[in-house]
PDB file of C-alpha atoms in Angstrom:
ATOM      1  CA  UNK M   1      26.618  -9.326 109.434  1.00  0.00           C
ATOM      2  CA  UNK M   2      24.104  -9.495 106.744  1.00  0.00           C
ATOM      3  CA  UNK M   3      22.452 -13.429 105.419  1.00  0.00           C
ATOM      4  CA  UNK M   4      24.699 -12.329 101.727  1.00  0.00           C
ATOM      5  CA  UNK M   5      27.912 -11.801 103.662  1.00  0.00           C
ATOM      6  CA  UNK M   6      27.431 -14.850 105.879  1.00  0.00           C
ATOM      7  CA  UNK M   7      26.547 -17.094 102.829  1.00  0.00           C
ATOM      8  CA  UNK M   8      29.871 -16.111 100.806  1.00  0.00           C
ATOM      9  CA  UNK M   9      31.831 -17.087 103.937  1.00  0.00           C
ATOM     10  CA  UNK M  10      30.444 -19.960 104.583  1.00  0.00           C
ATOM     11  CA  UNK M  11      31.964 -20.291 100.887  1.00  0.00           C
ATOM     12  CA  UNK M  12      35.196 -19.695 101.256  1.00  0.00           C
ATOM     13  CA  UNK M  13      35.321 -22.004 103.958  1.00  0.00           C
ATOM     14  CA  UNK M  14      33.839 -25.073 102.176  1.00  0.00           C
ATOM     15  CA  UNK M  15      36.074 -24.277  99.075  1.00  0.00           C
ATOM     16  CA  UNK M  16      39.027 -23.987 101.834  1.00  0.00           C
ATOM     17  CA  UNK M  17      38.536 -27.043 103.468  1.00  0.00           C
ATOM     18  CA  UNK M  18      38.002 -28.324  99.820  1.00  0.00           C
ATOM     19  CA  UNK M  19      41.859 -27.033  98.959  1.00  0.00           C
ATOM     20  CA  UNK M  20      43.361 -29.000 102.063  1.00  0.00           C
ATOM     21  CA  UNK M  21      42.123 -32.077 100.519  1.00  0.00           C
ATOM     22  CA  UNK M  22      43.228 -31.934  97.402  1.00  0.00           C
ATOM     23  CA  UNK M  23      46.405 -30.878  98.629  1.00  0.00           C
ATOM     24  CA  UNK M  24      46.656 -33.751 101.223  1.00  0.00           C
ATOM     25  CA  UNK M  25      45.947 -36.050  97.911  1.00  0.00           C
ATOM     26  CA  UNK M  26      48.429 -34.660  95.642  1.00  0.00           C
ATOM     27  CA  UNK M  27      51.251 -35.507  98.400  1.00  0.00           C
ATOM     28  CA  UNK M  28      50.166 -38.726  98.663  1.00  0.00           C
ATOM     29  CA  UNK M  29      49.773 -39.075  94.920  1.00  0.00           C
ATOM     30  CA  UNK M  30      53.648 -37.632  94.458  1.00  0.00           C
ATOM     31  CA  UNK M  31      54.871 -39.819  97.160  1.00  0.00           C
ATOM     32  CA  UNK M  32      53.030 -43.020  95.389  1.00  0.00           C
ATOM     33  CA  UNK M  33      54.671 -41.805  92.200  1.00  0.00           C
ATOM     34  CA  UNK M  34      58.352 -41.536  93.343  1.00  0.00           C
ATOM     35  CA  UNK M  35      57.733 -45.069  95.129  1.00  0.00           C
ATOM     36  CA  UNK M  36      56.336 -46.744  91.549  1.00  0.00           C
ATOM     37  CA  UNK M  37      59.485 -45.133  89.815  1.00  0.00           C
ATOM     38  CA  UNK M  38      61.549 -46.371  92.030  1.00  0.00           C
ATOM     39  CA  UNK M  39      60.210 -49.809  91.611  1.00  0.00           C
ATOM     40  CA  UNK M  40      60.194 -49.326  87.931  1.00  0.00           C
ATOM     41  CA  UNK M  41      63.852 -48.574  87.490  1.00  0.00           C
ATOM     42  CA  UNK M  42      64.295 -52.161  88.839  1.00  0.00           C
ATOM     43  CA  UNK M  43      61.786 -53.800  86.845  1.00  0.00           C
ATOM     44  CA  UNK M  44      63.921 -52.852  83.471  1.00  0.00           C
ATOM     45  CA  UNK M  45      66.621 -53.182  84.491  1.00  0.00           C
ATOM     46  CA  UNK M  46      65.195 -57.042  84.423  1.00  0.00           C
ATOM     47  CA  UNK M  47      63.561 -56.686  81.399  1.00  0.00           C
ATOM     48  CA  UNK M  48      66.209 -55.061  79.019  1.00  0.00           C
ATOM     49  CA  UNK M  49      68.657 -58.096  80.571  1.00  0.00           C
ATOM     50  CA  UNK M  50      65.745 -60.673  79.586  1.00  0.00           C
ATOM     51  CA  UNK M  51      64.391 -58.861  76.051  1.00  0.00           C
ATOM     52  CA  UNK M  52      68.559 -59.061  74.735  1.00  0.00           C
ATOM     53  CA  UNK M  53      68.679 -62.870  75.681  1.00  0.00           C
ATOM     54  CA  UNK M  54      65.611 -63.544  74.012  1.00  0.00           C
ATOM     55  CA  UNK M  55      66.520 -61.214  71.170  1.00  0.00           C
ATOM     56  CA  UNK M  56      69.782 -62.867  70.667  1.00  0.00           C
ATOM     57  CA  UNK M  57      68.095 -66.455  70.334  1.00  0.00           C
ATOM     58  CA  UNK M  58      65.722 -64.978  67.620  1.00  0.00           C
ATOM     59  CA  UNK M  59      69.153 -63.725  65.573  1.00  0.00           C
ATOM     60  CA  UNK M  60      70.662 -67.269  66.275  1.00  0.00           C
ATOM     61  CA  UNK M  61      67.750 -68.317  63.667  1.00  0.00           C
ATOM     62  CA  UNK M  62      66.132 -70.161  66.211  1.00  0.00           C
ATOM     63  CA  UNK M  63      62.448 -68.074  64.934  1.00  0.00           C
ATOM     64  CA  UNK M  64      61.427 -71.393  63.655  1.00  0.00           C
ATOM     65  CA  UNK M  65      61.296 -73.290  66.697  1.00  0.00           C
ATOM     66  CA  UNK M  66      57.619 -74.115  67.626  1.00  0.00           C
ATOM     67  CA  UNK M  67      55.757 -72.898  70.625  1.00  0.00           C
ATOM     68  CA  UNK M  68      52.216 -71.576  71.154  1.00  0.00           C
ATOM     69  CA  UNK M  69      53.157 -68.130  72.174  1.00  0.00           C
ATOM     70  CA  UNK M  70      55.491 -68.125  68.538  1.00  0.00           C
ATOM     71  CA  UNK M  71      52.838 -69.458  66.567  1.00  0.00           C
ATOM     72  CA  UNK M  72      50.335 -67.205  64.060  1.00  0.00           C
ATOM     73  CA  UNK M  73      46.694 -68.130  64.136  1.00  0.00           C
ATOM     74  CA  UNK M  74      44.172 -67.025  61.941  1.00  0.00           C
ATOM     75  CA  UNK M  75      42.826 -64.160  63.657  1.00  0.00           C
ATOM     76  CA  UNK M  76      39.273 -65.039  64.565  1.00  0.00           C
ATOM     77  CA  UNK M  77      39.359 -63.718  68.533  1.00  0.00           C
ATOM     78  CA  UNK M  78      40.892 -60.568  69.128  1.00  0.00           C
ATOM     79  CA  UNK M  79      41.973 -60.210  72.461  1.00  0.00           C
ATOM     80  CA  UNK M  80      42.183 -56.563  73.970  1.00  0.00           C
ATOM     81  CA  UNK M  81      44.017 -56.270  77.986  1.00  0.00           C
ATOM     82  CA  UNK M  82      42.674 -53.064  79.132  1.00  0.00           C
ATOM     83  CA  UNK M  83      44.528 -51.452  81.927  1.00  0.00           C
ATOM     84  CA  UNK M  84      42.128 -48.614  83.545  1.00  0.00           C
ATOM     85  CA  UNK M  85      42.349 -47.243  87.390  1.00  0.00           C
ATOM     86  CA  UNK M  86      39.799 -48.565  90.049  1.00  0.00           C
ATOM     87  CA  UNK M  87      39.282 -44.940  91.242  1.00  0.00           C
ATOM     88  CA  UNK M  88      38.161 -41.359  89.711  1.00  0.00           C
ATOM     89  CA  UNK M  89      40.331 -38.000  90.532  1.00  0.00           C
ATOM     90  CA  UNK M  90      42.501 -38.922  87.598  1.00  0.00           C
ATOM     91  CA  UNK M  91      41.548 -36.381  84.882  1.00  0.00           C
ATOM     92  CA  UNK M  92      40.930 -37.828  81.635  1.00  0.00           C
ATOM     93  CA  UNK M  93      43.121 -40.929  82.500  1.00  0.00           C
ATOM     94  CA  UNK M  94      40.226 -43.375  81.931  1.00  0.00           C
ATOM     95  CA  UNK M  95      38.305 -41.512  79.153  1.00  0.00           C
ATOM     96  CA  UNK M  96      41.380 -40.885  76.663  1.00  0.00           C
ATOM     97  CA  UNK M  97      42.405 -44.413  77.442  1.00  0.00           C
ATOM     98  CA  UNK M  98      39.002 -46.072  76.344  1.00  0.00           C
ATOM     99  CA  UNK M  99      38.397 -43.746  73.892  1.00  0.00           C
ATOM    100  CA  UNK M 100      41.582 -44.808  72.006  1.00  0.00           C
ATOM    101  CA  UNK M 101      40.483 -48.550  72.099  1.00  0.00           C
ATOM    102  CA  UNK M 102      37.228 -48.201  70.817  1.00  0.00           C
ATOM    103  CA  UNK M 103      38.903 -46.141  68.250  1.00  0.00           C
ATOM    104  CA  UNK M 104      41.164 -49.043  67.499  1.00  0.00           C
ATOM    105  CA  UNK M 105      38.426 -51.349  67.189  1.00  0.00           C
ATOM    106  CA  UNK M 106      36.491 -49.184  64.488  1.00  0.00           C
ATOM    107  CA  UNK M 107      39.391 -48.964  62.617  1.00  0.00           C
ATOM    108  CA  UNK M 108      39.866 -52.461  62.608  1.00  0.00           C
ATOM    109  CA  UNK M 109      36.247 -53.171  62.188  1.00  0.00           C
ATOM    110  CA  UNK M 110      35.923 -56.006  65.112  1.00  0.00           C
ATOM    111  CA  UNK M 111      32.370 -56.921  65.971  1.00  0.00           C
ATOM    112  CA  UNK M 112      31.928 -57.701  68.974  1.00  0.00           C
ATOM    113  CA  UNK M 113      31.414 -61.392  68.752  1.00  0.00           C
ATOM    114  CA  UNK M 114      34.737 -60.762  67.704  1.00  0.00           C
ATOM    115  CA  UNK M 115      36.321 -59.344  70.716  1.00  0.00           C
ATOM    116  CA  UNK M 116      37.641 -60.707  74.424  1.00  0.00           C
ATOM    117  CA  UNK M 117      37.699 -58.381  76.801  1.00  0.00           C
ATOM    118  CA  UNK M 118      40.279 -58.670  79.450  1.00  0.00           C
ATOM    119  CA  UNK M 119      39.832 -55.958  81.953  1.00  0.00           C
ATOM    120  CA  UNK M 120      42.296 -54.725  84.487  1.00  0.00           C
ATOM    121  CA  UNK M 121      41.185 -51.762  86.660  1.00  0.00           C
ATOM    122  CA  UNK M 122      36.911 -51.309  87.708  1.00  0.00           C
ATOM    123  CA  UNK M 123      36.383 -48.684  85.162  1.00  0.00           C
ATOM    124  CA  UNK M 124      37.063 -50.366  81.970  1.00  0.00           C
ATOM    125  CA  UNK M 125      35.713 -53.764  83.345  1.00  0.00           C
ATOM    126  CA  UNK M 126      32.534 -51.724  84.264  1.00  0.00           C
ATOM    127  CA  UNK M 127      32.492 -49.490  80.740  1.00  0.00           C
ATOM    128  CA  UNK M 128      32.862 -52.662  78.799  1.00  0.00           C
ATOM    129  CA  UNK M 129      30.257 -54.613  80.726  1.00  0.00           C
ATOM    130  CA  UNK M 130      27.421 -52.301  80.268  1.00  0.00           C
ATOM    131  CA  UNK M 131      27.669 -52.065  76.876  1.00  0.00           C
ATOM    132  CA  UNK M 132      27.830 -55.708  76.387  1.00  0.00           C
ATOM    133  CA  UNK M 133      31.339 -56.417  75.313  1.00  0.00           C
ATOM    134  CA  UNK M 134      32.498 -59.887  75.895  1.00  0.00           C
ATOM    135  CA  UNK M 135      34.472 -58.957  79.324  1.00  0.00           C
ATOM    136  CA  UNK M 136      36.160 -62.676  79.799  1.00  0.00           C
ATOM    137  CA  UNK M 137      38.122 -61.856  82.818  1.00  0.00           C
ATOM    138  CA  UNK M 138      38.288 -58.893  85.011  1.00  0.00           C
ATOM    139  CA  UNK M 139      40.683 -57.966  87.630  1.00  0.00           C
ATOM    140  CA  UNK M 140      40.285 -54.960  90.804  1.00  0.00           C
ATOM    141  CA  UNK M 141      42.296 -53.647  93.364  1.00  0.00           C
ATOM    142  CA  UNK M 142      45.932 -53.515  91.842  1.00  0.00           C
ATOM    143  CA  UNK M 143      47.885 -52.548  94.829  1.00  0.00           C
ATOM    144  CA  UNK M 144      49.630 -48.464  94.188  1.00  0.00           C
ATOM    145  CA  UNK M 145      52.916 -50.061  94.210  1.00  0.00           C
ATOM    146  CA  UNK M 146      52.179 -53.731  92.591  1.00  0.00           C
ATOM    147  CA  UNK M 147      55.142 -56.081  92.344  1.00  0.00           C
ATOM    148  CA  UNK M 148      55.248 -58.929  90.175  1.00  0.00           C
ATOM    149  CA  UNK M 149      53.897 -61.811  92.954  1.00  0.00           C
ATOM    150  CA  UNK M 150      50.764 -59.592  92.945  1.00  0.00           C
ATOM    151  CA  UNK M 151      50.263 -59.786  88.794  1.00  0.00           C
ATOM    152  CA  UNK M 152      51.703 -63.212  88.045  1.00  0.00           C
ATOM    153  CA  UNK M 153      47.950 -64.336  88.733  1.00  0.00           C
ATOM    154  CA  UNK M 154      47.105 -61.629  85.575  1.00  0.00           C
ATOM    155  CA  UNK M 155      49.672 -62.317  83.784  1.00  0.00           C
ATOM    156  CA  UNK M 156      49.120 -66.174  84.028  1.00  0.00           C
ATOM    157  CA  UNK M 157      45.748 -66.058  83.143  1.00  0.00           C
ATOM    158  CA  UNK M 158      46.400 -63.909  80.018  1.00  0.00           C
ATOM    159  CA  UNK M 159      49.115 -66.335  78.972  1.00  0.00           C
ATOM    160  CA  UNK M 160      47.024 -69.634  79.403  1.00  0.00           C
ATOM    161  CA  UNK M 161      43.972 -68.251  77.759  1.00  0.00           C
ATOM    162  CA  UNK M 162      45.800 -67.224  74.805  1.00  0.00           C
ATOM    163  CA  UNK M 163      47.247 -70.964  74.849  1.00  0.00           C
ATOM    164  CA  UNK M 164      43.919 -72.454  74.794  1.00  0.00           C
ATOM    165  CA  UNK M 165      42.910 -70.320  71.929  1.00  0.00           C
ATOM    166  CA  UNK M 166      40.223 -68.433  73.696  1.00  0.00           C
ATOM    167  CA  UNK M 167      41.870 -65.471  71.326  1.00  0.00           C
ATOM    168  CA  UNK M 168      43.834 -65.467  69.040  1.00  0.00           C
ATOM    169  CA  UNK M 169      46.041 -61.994  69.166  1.00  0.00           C
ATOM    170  CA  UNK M 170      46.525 -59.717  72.271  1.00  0.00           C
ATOM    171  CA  UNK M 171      46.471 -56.022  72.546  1.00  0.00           C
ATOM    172  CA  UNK M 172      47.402 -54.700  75.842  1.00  0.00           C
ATOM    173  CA  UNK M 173      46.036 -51.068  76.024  1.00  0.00           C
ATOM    174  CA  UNK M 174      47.162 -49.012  78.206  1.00  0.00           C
ATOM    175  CA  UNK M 175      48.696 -45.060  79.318  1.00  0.00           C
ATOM    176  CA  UNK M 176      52.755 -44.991  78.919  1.00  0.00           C
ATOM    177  CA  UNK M 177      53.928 -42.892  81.333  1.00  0.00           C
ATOM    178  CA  UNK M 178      55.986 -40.052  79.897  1.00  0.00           C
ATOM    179  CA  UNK M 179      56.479 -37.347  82.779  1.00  0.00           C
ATOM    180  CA  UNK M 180      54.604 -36.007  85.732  1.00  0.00           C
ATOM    181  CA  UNK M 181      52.299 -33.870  83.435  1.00  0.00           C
ATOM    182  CA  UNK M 182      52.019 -35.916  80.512  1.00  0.00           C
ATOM    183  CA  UNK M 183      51.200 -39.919  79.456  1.00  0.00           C
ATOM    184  CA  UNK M 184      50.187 -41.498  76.092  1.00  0.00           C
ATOM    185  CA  UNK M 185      48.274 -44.082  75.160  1.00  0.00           C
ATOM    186  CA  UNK M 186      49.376 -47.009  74.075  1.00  0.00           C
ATOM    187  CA  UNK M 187      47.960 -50.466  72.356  1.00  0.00           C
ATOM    188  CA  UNK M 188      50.609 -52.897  71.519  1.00  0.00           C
ATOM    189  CA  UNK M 189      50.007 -56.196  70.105  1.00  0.00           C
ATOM    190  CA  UNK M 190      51.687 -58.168  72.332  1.00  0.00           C
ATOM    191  CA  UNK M 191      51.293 -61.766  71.599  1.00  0.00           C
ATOM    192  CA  UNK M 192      51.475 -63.789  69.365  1.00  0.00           C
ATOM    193  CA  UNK M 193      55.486 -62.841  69.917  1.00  0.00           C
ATOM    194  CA  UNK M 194      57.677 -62.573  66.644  1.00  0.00           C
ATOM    195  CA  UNK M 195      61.183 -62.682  65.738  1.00  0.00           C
ATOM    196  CA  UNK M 196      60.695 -59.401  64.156  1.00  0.00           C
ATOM    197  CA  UNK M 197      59.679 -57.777  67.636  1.00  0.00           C
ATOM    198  CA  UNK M 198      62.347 -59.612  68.882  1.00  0.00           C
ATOM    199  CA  UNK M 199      65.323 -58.179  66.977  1.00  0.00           C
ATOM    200  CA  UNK M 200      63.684 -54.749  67.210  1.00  0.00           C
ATOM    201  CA  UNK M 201      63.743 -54.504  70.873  1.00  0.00           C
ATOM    202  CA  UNK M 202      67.546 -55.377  70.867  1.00  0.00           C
ATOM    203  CA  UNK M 203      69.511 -52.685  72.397  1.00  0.00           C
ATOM    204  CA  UNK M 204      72.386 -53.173  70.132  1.00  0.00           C
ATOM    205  CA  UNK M 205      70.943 -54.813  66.986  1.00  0.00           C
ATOM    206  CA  UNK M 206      74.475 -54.041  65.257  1.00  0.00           C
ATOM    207  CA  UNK M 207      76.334 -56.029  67.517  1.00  0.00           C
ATOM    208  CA  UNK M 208      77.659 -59.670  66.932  1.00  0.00           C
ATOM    209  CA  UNK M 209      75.441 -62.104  68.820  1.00  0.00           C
ATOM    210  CA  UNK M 210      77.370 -63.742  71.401  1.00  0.00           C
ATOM    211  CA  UNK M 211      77.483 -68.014  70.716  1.00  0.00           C
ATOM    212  CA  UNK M 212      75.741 -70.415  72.589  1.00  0.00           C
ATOM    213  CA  UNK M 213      75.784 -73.896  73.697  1.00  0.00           C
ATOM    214  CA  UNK M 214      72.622 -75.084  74.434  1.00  0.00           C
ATOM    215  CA  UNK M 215      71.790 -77.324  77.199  1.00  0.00           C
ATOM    216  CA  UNK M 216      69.162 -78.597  77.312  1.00  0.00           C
ATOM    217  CA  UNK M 217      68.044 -78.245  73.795  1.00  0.00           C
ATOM    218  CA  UNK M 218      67.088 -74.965  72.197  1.00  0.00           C
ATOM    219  CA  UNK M 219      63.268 -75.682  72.602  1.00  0.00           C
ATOM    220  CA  UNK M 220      63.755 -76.266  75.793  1.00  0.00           C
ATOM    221  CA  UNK M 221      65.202 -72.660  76.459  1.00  0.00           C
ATOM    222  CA  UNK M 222      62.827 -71.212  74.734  1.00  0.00           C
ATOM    223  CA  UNK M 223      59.812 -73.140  76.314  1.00  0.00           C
ATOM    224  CA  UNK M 224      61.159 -71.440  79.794  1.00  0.00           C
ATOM    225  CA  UNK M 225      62.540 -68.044  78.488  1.00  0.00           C
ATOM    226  CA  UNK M 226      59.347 -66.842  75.993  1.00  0.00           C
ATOM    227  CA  UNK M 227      56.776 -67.325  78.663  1.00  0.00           C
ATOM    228  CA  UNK M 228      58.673 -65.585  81.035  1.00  0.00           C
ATOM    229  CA  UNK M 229      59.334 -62.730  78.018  1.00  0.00           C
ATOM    230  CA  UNK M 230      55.736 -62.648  77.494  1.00  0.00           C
ATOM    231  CA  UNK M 231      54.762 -62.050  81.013  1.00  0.00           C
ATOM    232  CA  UNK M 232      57.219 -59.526  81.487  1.00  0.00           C
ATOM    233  CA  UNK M 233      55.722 -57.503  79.049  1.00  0.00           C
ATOM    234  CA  UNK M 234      52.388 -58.094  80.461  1.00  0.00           C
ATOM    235  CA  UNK M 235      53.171 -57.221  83.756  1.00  0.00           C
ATOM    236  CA  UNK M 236      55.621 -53.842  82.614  1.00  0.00           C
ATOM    237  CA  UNK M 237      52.247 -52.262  80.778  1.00  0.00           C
ATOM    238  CA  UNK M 238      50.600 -52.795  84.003  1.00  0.00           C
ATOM    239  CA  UNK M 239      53.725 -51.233  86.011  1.00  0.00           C
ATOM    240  CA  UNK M 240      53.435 -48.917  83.674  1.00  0.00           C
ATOM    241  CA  UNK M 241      49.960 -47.855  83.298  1.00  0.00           C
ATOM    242  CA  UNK M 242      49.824 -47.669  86.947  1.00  0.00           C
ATOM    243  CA  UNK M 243      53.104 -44.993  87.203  1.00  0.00           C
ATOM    244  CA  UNK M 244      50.583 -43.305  84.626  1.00  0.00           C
ATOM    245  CA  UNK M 245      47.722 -43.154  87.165  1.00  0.00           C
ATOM    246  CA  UNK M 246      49.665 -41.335  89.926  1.00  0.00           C
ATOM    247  CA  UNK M 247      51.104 -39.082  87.546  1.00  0.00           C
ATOM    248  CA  UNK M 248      47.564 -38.039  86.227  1.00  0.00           C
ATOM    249  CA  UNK M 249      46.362 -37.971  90.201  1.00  0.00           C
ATOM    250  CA  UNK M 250      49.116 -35.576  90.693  1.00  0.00           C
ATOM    251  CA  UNK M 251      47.858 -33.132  88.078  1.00  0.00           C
ATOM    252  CA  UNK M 252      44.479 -33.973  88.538  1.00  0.00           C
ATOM    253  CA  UNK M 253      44.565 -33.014  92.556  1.00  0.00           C
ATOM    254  CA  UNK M 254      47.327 -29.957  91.381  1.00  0.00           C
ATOM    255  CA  UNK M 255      44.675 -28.790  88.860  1.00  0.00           C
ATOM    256  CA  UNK M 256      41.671 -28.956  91.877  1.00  0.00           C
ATOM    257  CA  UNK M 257      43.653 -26.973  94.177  1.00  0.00           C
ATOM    258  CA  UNK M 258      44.884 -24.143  91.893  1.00  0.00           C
ATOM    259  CA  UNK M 259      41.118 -23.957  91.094  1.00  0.00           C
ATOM    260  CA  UNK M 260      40.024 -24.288  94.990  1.00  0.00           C
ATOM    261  CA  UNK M 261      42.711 -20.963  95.503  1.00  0.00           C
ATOM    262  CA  UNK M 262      40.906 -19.068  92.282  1.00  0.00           C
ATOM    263  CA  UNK M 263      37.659 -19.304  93.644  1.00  0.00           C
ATOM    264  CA  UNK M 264      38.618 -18.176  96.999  1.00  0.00           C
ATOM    265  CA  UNK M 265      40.833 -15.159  95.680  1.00  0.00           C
ATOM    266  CA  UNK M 266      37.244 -14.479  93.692  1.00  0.00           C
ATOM    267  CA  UNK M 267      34.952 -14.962  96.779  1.00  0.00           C
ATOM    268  CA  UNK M 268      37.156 -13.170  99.149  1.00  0.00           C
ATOM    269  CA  UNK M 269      37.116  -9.951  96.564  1.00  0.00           C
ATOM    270  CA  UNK M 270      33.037 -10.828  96.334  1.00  0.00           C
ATOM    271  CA  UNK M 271      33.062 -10.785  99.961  1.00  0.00           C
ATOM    272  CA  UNK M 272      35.599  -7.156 100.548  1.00  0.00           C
ATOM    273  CA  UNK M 273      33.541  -5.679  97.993  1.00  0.00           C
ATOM    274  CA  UNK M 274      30.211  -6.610  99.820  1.00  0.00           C
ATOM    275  CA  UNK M 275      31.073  -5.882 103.330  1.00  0.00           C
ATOM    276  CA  UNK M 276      32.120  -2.322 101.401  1.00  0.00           C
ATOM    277  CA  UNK M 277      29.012  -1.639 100.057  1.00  0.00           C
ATOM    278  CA  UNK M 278      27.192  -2.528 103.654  1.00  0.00           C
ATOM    279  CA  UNK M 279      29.822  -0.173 105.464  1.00  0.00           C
ATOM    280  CA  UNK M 280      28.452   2.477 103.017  1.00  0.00           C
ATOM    281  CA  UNK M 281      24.642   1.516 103.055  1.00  0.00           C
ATOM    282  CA  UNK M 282      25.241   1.950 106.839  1.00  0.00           C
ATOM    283  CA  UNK M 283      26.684   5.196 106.717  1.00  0.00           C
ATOM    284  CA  UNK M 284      24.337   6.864 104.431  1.00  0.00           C
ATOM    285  CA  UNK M 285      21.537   5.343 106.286  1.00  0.00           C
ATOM    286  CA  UNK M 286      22.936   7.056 109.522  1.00  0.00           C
ATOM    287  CA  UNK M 287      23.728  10.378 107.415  1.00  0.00           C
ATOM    288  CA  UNK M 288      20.357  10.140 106.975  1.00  0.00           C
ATOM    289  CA  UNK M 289      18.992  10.152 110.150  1.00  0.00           C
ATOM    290  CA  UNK M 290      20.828  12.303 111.822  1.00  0.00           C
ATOM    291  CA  UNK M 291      20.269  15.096 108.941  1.00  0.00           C
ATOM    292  CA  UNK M 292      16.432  13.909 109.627  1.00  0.00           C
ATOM    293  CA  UNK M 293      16.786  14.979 113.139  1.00  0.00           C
ATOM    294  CA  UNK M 294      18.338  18.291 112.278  1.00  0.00           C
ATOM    295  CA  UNK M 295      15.396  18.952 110.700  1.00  0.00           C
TER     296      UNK M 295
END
């Protein structure tokens, strides 16, 4: 077998042995996805329950009870949660993500002085870093599946810093999972929280709000219930985000192995056509002699 024949298969092999791998991680990817869904049905299933209690305080005109996470500040720190992946093989996942939040900050024109980074995931924390963006808290390793035990440490930390005015508004940034082959970005101001949010997240905003005696007193509710509203919402984008990730793993490993079969199809055509043309060099070479020994 000639060095050019050799060489190609030594190709298709590589690009084979490539294939079974991204194979092997699209399984695990799909299987990581159906697990996160499942968790996710749960999770609001929780939330809708919690967003229509809270909702139906707001309509019982109780938007003027004071509370940090109620209250509007003068904007002077911008706070931006960034939820990235710790890990490549997700496509454009991280790019489109970061992209769209330094978009957002252009079009707000923030300085930088004028921005808190909060970073959750190794590629934004590290993007952000090395261009010198105030990166105030950073967060790796969020488990494939994480439940809430494993964020309330984020989710806490967001909360408290926005109580002790290290910023002023929150943006939580992060890819909404749509379907297996498609997410969208998202940044949603998240805090401070409004009665107009509120109402608008009511799943029935037409119905009659049911009556309530309060006890303890209505601040009191609401000192418990709004926390706990705020860092549900926290912890859903990160739910969230994350169902994103395996989703774009899935078509990122999907896309890698239809491309691993292409190239083989093309170097196993490279290779039929080669070993052809040898077969034929070899004949006419033999033609040749044995017409030379004729003679």
């Amino acid at each position: 077998m000639t060095a050019s024949l050799q060489g190609i298969q030594r190709r298709i092999s590589s690009t084979q042995s490539t294939r079974q791998i991204t194979n092997a991680m699209k399984m695990v990817s799909t299987a990581k996805l159906a697990k996160i869904q499942r968790s996710g049905d749960g999770y609001r299933v929780y939330a809708s329950y919690l967003q229509n209690v809270v909702a139906h305080l707001a309509k019982a005109h109780l938007g003027d009870v004071s509370g940090t996470l109620l209250e509007t500040r003068a904007a002077k720190k911008i706070g931006y949660l960034v939820v990235t992946s710790d890990r490549g093989l997700v496509g454009g996942y991280n790019s489109t993500l970061i992209k769209a939040v330094m978009a957002d900050i252009q079009q707000r024109q923030l300085s930088k002085d004028q921005l808190v980074i909060l970073a959750v995931g190794g590629n934004g924390a590290d993007f952000f870093k090395k261009r010198g963006f105030n990166v105030a808290y950073e967060y790796r390793g969020v488990s494939d599946v994480p439940d809430f035990n494993e964020v309330r440490g984020i989710v806490k930390m967001v909360t408290t810093m926005y109580d002790n005015e290290v910023f002023d508004e929150l943006e939580v940034a992060y890819q909404h999972f749509v379907s297996r082959i498609s997410n969208e970005v998202r940044v949603v101001k998240m805090l401070p929280v409004t009665t107009d949010d509120l109402e608008a997240k009511e799943e029935n905003p037409d119905t009659v709000p049911p009556e309530y005696d309060f006890e303890p007193s209505p601040e009191d509710v609401l000192e418990v219930v709004l926390p706990q509203y705020a860092q549900s919402l926290i912890y859903g984008s990160i739910l969230d985000a994350k169902t994103a990730e395996h989703a774009a793993s899935v078509t990122s490993m999907s896309a890698a192995s239809d491309n691993a079969e292409e190239v083989i199809n093309k170097l196993r055509l490279e290779f039929n056509r080669a070993r052809q043309s040898a077969i034929t060099t070899e004949i006419t070479e033999i033609t040749g002699g044995m017409a030379a020994l004729e003679d």
